[in-house]
Tab-separated table of C-alpha atoms in Angstrom:
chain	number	residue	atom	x	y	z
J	28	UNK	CA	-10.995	-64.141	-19.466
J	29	UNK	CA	-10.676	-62.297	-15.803
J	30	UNK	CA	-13.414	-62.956	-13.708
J	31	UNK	CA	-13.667	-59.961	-11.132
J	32	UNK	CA	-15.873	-60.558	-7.959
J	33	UNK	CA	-18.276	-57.726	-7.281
J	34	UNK	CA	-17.039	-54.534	-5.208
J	35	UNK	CA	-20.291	-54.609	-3.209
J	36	UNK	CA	-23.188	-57.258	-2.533
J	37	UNK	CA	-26.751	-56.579	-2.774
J	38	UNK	CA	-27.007	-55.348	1.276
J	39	UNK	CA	-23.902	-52.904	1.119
J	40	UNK	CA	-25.550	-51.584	-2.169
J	41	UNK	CA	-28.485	-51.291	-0.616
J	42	UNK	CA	-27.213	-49.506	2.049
J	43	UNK	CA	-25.799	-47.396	-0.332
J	44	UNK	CA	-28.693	-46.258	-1.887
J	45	UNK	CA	-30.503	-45.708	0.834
J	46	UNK	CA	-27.729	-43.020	2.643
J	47	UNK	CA	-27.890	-41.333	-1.252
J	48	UNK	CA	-31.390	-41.319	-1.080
J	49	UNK	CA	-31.571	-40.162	2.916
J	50	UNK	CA	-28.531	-37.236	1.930
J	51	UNK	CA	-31.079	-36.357	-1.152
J	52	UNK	CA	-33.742	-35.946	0.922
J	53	UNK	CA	-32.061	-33.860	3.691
J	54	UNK	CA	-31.592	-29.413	3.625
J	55	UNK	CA	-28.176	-28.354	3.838
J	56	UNK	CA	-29.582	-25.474	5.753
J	57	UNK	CA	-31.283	-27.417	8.582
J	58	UNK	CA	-30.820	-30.887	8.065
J	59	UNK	CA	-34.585	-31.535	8.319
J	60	UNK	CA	-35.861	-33.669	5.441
J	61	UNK	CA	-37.053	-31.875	2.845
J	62	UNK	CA	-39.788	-34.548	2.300
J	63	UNK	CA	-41.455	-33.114	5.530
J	64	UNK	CA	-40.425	-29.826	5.952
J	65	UNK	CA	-41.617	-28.371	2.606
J	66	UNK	CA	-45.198	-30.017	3.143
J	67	UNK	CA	-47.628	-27.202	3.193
J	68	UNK	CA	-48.879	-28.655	6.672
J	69	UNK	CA	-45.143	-27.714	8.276
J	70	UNK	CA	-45.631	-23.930	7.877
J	71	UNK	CA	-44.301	-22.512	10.855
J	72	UNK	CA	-44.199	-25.999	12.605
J	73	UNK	CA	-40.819	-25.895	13.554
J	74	UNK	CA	-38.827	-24.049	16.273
J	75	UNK	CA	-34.973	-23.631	16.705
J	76	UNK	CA	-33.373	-24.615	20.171
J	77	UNK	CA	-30.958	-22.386	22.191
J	78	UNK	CA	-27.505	-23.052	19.957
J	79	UNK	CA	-25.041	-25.455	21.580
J	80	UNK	CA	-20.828	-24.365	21.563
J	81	UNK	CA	-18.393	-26.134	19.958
J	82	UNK	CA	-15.192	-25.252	21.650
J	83	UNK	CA	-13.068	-26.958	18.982
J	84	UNK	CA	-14.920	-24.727	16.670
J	85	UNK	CA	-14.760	-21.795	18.597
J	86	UNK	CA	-10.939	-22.223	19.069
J	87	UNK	CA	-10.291	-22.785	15.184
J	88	UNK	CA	-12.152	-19.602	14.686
J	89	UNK	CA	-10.532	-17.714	17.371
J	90	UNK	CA	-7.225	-19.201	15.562
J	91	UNK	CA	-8.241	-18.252	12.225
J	92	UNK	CA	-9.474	-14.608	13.010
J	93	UNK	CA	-5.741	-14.076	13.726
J	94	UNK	CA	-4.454	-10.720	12.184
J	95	UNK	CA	-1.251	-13.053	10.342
J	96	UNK	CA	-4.106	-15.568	9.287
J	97	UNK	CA	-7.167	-13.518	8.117
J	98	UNK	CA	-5.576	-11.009	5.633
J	99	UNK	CA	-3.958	-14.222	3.955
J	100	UNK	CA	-5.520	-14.692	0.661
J	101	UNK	CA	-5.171	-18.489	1.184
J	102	UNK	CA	-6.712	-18.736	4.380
J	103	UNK	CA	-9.662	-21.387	2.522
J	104	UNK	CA	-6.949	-23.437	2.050
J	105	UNK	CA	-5.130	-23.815	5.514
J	106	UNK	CA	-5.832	-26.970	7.490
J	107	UNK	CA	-5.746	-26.574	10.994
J	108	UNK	CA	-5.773	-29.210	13.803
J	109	UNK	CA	-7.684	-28.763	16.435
J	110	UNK	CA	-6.667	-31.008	19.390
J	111	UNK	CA	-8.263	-31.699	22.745
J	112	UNK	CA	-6.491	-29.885	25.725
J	113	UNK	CA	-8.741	-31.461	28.089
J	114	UNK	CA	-9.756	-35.103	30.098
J	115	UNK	CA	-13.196	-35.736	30.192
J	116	UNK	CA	-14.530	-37.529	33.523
J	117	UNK	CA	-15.506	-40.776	31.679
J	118	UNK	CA	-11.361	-40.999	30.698
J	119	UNK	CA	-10.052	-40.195	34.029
């Protein structure tokens, strides 16, 4: 008879369930939780701050929007790596 020792203890299952329960609970729009922001008493109670921009982001879609690139069919399933080209202060 094998005797297998659990995967996970009580507090890493725990843990577990609470991120399923916390990813449950949160909009893939906004990334509010739904819990609150679908309460009757949130109408209109949010606002939306000035946007913030990635420059990784903004240089994989820069990259992407390349004619050779964005009339390929497979384009969904390129992985591109975006690298840092830069030293922050805190590094120097």
């Amino acid at each position: 008879m094998t005797v297998r020792e659990a995967e996970w203890d009580d507090e890493q299952r725990a843990w577990a369930v609470a991120l399923l329960d916390l990813e449950a609970d949160t909009c893939d729009g906004c990334h509010q939780p739904l819990s609150e922001t679908t309460l009757r008493e949130a109408f209109e109670g949010y606002d939306v701050s000035d946007p913030a921009v990635c420059q990784g982001c903004k240089a994989l879609l820069i990259e992407q929007r390349r004619e050779e690139y964005a009339t390929n069919p497979n384009l969904p399933a390129f992985r591109f790596g975006v690298r840092r080209t830069w030293t922050p202060h805190d590094e120097e």
